[in-house]
Amino acid sequence: MNKTLSAHPRCIHRTSEFLGILLCAAAYILQHSYPLAFFSYRSDLSSCIHVYKAIGCLLLVFSAAILKSTQIEMATYGQPHEPGKPTTALITTGPFHYSRNPTYTAIILFLQPGLALVFGSSWIVILLPISYVLFWYVMVKPEEEYLQEKFRVGGEWREYCEHTRRWL
């Protein structure tokens, strides 16, 4: 841990968008190289395809709304959205009132499943547990360690954790 707490160095150059794109790209390549039929759209499911795609679109819209409201909330408090940059305030309002990690929650719980439904990709569903583990070790854990150290005086972080779930 950086003693000056100017930034959390283990998160530098790691972004949630990069991880999300990487996992979706892997799912796309796997779906085209090794197509799986249990979730892919088949002709015998043609009557359900529109329902799946509509639900997927709703999940994508919900994800986009969470991501945008998170960016707005961070900008309101003058905090950087990029991991690895120092923070000066613990945001507990807006989407941060419901989740300590609204960006990652939006990507893992809504964006990736939405894409799976819209594109009929079994591989996105299969890679969701890997996505969760990657986000946990690469993004969430280092960020929470940084924030715990940064806001331990006065117990701000501990109090926030007691009242706000990590995901949802």
PDB file of C-alpha atoms in Angstrom:
ATOM      1  CA  MET A   1       0.000   0.000   0.000  1.00  0.00           C
ATOM      2  CA  ASN A   2       1.304   3.445  -0.855  1.00  0.00           C
ATOM      3  CA  LYS A   3       2.027   5.185   2.454  1.00  0.00           C
ATOM      4  CA  THR A   4       1.118   8.602   1.073  1.00  0.00           C
ATOM      5  CA  LEU A   5      -2.266   7.337  -0.087  1.00  0.00           C
ATOM      6  CA  SER A   6      -2.036   9.590  -3.108  1.00  0.00           C
ATOM      7  CA  ALA A   7      -3.423   6.812  -5.270  1.00  0.00           C
ATOM      8  CA  HIS A   8      -4.122   3.130  -5.086  1.00  0.00           C
ATOM      9  CA  PRO A   9      -1.324   1.878  -7.364  1.00  0.00           C
ATOM     10  CA  ARG A  10      -2.565  -1.677  -7.788  1.00  0.00           C
ATOM     11  CA  CYS A  11      -5.523  -0.338  -9.782  1.00  0.00           C
ATOM     12  CA  ILE A  12      -3.578   1.934 -12.125  1.00  0.00           C
ATOM     13  CA  HIS A  13      -4.314   1.239 -15.780  1.00  0.00           C
ATOM     14  CA  ARG A  14      -7.059  -1.198 -14.860  1.00  0.00           C
ATOM     15  CA  THR A  15     -10.492  -0.092 -15.780  1.00  0.00           C
ATOM     16  CA  SER A  16     -13.832  -1.758 -15.429  1.00  0.00           C
ATOM     17  CA  GLU A  17     -14.574  -0.926 -19.057  1.00  0.00           C
ATOM     18  CA  PHE A  18     -11.405  -2.746 -20.158  1.00  0.00           C
ATOM     19  CA  LEU A  19     -12.305  -5.851 -18.155  1.00  0.00           C
ATOM     20  CA  GLY A  20     -15.873  -5.788 -19.466  1.00  0.00           C
ATOM     21  CA  ILE A  21     -14.723  -5.441 -23.072  1.00  0.00           C
ATOM     22  CA  LEU A  22     -12.075  -8.133 -22.615  1.00  0.00           C
ATOM     23  CA  LEU A  23     -14.614 -10.623 -21.260  1.00  0.00           C
ATOM     24  CA  CYS A  24     -17.182  -9.813 -23.943  1.00  0.00           C
ATOM     25  CA  ALA A  25     -14.514 -10.155 -26.639  1.00  0.00           C
ATOM     26  CA  ALA A  26     -13.513 -13.536 -25.201  1.00  0.00           C
ATOM     27  CA  ALA A  27     -17.176 -14.598 -25.191  1.00  0.00           C
ATOM     28  CA  TYR A  28     -17.595 -13.439 -28.807  1.00  0.00           C
ATOM     29  CA  ILE A  29     -14.526 -15.375 -29.958  1.00  0.00           C
ATOM     30  CA  LEU A  30     -15.579 -18.483 -28.037  1.00  0.00           C
ATOM     31  CA  GLN A  31     -19.166 -18.268 -29.331  1.00  0.00           C
ATOM     32  CA  HIS A  32     -17.945 -18.191 -32.928  1.00  0.00           C
ATOM     33  CA  SER A  33     -15.196 -20.780 -32.422  1.00  0.00           C
ATOM     34  CA  TYR A  34     -17.163 -23.164 -30.201  1.00  0.00           C
ATOM     35  CA  PRO A  35     -20.861 -22.324 -30.497  1.00  0.00           C
ATOM     36  CA  LEU A  36     -23.044 -23.637 -27.721  1.00  0.00           C
ATOM     37  CA  ALA A  37     -26.672 -24.453 -28.404  1.00  0.00           C
ATOM     38  CA  PHE A  38     -28.179 -24.433 -24.921  1.00  0.00           C
ATOM     39  CA  PHE A  39     -28.612 -20.672 -24.916  1.00  0.00           C
ATOM     40  CA  SER A  40     -27.930 -19.602 -28.494  1.00  0.00           C
ATOM     41  CA  TYR A  41     -30.981 -18.672 -30.476  1.00  0.00           C
ATOM     42  CA  ARG A  42     -32.289 -21.675 -32.361  1.00  0.00           C
ATOM     43  CA  SER A  43     -35.163 -21.970 -34.772  1.00  0.00           C
ATOM     44  CA  ASP A  44     -37.226 -23.957 -32.252  1.00  0.00           C
ATOM     45  CA  LEU A  45     -37.014 -20.972 -29.879  1.00  0.00           C
ATOM     46  CA  SER A  46     -37.873 -18.365 -32.497  1.00  0.00           C
ATOM     47  CA  SER A  47     -41.077 -17.331 -30.704  1.00  0.00           C
ATOM     48  CA  CYS A  48     -39.082 -16.485 -27.555  1.00  0.00           C
ATOM     49  CA  ILE A  49     -36.224 -14.635 -29.227  1.00  0.00           C
ATOM     50  CA  HIS A  50     -38.014 -11.275 -29.190  1.00  0.00           C
ATOM     51  CA  VAL A  51     -38.820 -11.636 -25.497  1.00  0.00           C
ATOM     52  CA  TYR A  52     -35.205 -12.511 -24.653  1.00  0.00           C
ATOM     53  CA  LYS A  53     -33.900  -9.616 -26.717  1.00  0.00           C
ATOM     54  CA  ALA A  54     -36.399  -7.197 -25.144  1.00  0.00           C
ATOM     55  CA  ILE A  55     -35.359  -8.278 -21.636  1.00  0.00           C
ATOM     56  CA  GLY A  56     -31.721  -7.956 -22.702  1.00  0.00           C
ATOM     57  CA  CYS A  57     -32.348  -4.433 -23.984  1.00  0.00           C
ATOM     58  CA  LEU A  58     -34.014  -3.483 -20.692  1.00  0.00           C
ATOM     59  CA  LEU A  59     -30.988  -4.792 -18.783  1.00  0.00           C
ATOM     60  CA  LEU A  60     -28.676  -2.775 -21.048  1.00  0.00           C
ATOM     61  CA  VAL A  61     -30.708   0.404 -20.517  1.00  0.00           C
ATOM     62  CA  PHE A  62     -30.738  -0.173 -16.750  1.00  0.00           C
ATOM     63  CA  SER A  63     -26.970  -0.757 -16.811  1.00  0.00           C
ATOM     64  CA  ALA A  64     -26.398   2.432 -18.807  1.00  0.00           C
ATOM     65  CA  ALA A  65     -28.556   4.405 -16.354  1.00  0.00           C
ATOM     66  CA  ILE A  66     -26.532   3.114 -13.381  1.00  0.00           C
ATOM     67  CA  LEU A  67     -23.237   3.819 -15.126  1.00  0.00           C
ATOM     68  CA  LYS A  68     -24.280   7.345 -16.093  1.00  0.00           C
ATOM     69  CA  SER A  69     -25.688   8.183 -12.664  1.00  0.00           C
ATOM     70  CA  THR A  70     -22.452   6.911 -11.102  1.00  0.00           C
ATOM     71  CA  GLN A  71     -20.401   9.179 -13.360  1.00  0.00           C
ATOM     72  CA  ILE A  72     -22.647  12.143 -12.558  1.00  0.00           C
ATOM     73  CA  GLU A  73     -22.414  11.491  -8.808  1.00  0.00           C
ATOM     74  CA  MET A  74     -18.628  11.251  -8.958  1.00  0.00           C
ATOM     75  CA  ALA A  75     -18.405  14.442 -11.013  1.00  0.00           C
ATOM     76  CA  THR A  76     -20.700  16.226  -8.542  1.00  0.00           C
ATOM     77  CA  TYR A  77     -18.174  15.521  -5.780  1.00  0.00           C
ATOM     78  CA  GLY A  78     -15.185  16.209  -8.047  1.00  0.00           C
ATOM     79  CA  GLN A  79     -13.931  12.650  -7.815  1.00  0.00           C
ATOM     80  CA  PRO A  80     -12.134  10.789 -10.624  1.00  0.00           C
ATOM     81  CA  HIS A  81     -14.002   7.952 -12.301  1.00  0.00           C
ATOM     82  CA  GLU A  82     -10.786   6.207 -13.338  1.00  0.00           C
ATOM     83  CA  PRO A  83      -9.320   3.649 -10.931  1.00  0.00           C
ATOM     84  CA  GLY A  84      -5.843   4.469  -9.685  1.00  0.00           C
ATOM     85  CA  LYS A  85      -6.432   8.179  -9.287  1.00  0.00           C
ATOM     86  CA  PRO A  86      -6.558   9.591  -5.762  1.00  0.00           C
ATOM     87  CA  THR A  87      -9.889  10.326  -4.162  1.00  0.00           C
ATOM     88  CA  THR A  88     -10.616  12.988  -1.576  1.00  0.00           C
ATOM     89  CA  ALA A  89     -14.191  12.154  -0.636  1.00  0.00           C
ATOM     90  CA  LEU A  90     -16.182   9.059   0.238  1.00  0.00           C
ATOM     91  CA  ILE A  91     -19.342   9.222  -1.861  1.00  0.00           C
ATOM     92  CA  THR A  92     -22.367   7.667  -0.151  1.00  0.00           C
ATOM     93  CA  THR A  93     -25.213   9.192  -2.141  1.00  0.00           C
ATOM     94  CA  GLY A  94     -26.884   8.376  -5.450  1.00  0.00           C
ATOM     95  CA  PRO A  95     -26.040   4.869  -6.672  1.00  0.00           C
ATOM     96  CA  PHE A  96     -23.386   4.634  -3.931  1.00  0.00           C
ATOM     97  CA  HIS A  97     -26.224   4.604  -1.395  1.00  0.00           C
ATOM     98  CA  TYR A  98     -27.253   1.163  -2.718  1.00  0.00           C
ATOM     99  CA  SER A  99     -23.887  -0.329  -3.698  1.00  0.00           C
ATOM    100  CA  ARG A 100     -20.269   0.351  -2.804  1.00  0.00           C
ATOM    101  CA  ASN A 101     -19.404  -0.642  -6.384  1.00  0.00           C
ATOM    102  CA  PRO A 102     -22.228   0.552  -8.659  1.00  0.00           C
ATOM    103  CA  THR A 103     -20.066   0.529 -11.806  1.00  0.00           C
ATOM    104  CA  TYR A 104     -18.992  -3.085 -11.344  1.00  0.00           C
ATOM    105  CA  THR A 105     -22.487  -4.083 -10.268  1.00  0.00           C
ATOM    106  CA  ALA A 106     -23.922  -2.557 -13.440  1.00  0.00           C
ATOM    107  CA  ILE A 107     -21.421  -4.377 -15.630  1.00  0.00           C
ATOM    108  CA  ILE A 108     -21.607  -7.805 -13.975  1.00  0.00           C
ATOM    109  CA  LEU A 109     -25.291  -7.990 -13.040  1.00  0.00           C
ATOM    110  CA  PHE A 110     -26.921  -6.047 -15.876  1.00  0.00           C
ATOM    111  CA  LEU A 111     -24.638  -5.232 -18.835  1.00  0.00           C
ATOM    112  CA  GLN A 112     -23.134  -8.676 -19.405  1.00  0.00           C
ATOM    113  CA  PRO A 113     -26.422 -10.601 -18.926  1.00  0.00           C
ATOM    114  CA  GLY A 114     -28.139  -8.035 -21.159  1.00  0.00           C
ATOM    115  CA  LEU A 115     -25.585  -8.622 -23.893  1.00  0.00           C
ATOM    116  CA  ALA A 116     -25.988 -12.379 -23.448  1.00  0.00           C
ATOM    117  CA  LEU A 117     -29.742 -12.089 -24.037  1.00  0.00           C
ATOM    118  CA  VAL A 118     -29.504  -9.634 -26.931  1.00  0.00           C
ATOM    119  CA  PHE A 119     -26.879 -11.678 -28.786  1.00  0.00           C
ATOM    120  CA  GLY A 120     -27.884 -15.144 -27.585  1.00  0.00           C
ATOM    121  CA  SER A 121     -24.385 -15.793 -26.273  1.00  0.00           C
ATOM    122  CA  SER A 122     -23.977 -18.791 -24.002  1.00  0.00           C
ATOM    123  CA  TRP A 123     -20.349 -17.879 -23.448  1.00  0.00           C
ATOM    124  CA  ILE A 124     -21.161 -14.565 -21.776  1.00  0.00           C
ATOM    125  CA  VAL A 125     -23.249 -16.491 -19.255  1.00  0.00           C
ATOM    126  CA  ILE A 126     -20.478 -19.055 -18.760  1.00  0.00           C
ATOM    127  CA  LEU A 127     -17.880 -16.308 -18.266  1.00  0.00           C
ATOM    128  CA  LEU A 128     -19.960 -14.422 -15.670  1.00  0.00           C
ATOM    129  CA  PRO A 129     -18.360 -16.223 -12.686  1.00  0.00           C
ATOM    130  CA  ILE A 130     -14.912 -15.517 -14.149  1.00  0.00           C
ATOM    131  CA  SER A 131     -15.981 -11.914 -14.620  1.00  0.00           C
ATOM    132  CA  TYR A 132     -17.014 -11.689 -10.995  1.00  0.00           C
ATOM    133  CA  VAL A 133     -13.693 -13.159  -9.788  1.00  0.00           C
ATOM    134  CA  LEU A 134     -11.649 -10.878 -12.057  1.00  0.00           C
ATOM    135  CA  PHE A 135     -13.537  -7.778 -10.945  1.00  0.00           C
ATOM    136  CA  TRP A 136     -13.144  -8.825  -7.309  1.00  0.00           C
ATOM    137  CA  TYR A 137      -9.377  -9.371  -7.386  1.00  0.00           C
ATOM    138  CA  VAL A 138      -8.360  -6.788  -9.980  1.00  0.00           C
ATOM    139  CA  MET A 139     -10.686  -3.899  -9.101  1.00  0.00           C
ATOM    140  CA  VAL A 140     -12.844  -4.238  -5.978  1.00  0.00           C
ATOM    141  CA  LYS A 141     -10.394  -5.666  -3.459  1.00  0.00           C
ATOM    142  CA  PRO A 142      -7.564  -3.159  -4.140  1.00  0.00           C
ATOM    143  CA  GLU A 143     -10.011  -0.243  -4.230  1.00  0.00           C
ATOM    144  CA  GLU A 144     -11.688  -1.229  -0.981  1.00  0.00           C
ATOM    145  CA  GLU A 145      -8.296  -1.690   0.718  1.00  0.00           C
ATOM    146  CA  TYR A 146      -7.299   1.775  -0.463  1.00  0.00           C
ATOM    147  CA  LEU A 147     -10.559   3.347   0.693  1.00  0.00           C
ATOM    148  CA  GLN A 148     -10.435   1.550   4.028  1.00  0.00           C
ATOM    149  CA  GLU A 149      -6.974   2.987   4.685  1.00  0.00           C
ATOM    150  CA  LYS A 150      -7.852   6.410   3.303  1.00  0.00           C
ATOM    151  CA  PHE A 151     -11.068   6.832   5.328  1.00  0.00           C
ATOM    152  CA  ARG A 152     -10.277   4.817   8.455  1.00  0.00           C
ATOM    153  CA  VAL A 153      -9.868   7.932  10.610  1.00  0.00           C
ATOM    154  CA  GLY A 154     -13.286   8.782  11.982  1.00  0.00           C
ATOM    155  CA  GLY A 155     -14.645   5.403  10.921  1.00  0.00           C
ATOM    156  CA  GLU A 156     -16.262   6.727   7.723  1.00  0.00           C
ATOM    157  CA  TRP A 157     -15.435   3.636   5.664  1.00  0.00           C
ATOM    158  CA  ARG A 158     -16.463   1.163   8.366  1.00  0.00           C
ATOM    159  CA  GLU A 159     -19.785   2.933   8.878  1.00  0.00           C
ATOM    160  CA  TYR A 160     -20.395   3.065   5.135  1.00  0.00           C
ATOM    161  CA  CYS A 161     -19.661  -0.679   4.806  1.00  0.00           C
ATOM    162  CA  GLU A 162     -22.051  -1.477   7.649  1.00  0.00           C
ATOM    163  CA  HIS A 163     -24.929   0.264   5.852  1.00  0.00           C
ATOM    164  CA  THR A 164     -24.138  -0.366   2.189  1.00  0.00           C
ATOM    165  CA  ARG A 165     -23.717  -3.687   0.410  1.00  0.00           C
ATOM    166  CA  ARG A 166     -20.716  -4.332  -1.784  1.00  0.00           C
ATOM    167  CA  TRP A 167     -22.820  -5.290  -4.817  1.00  0.00           C
ATOM    168  CA  LEU A 168     -26.597  -4.990  -4.298  1.00  0.00           C
TER     169      LEU A 168
END
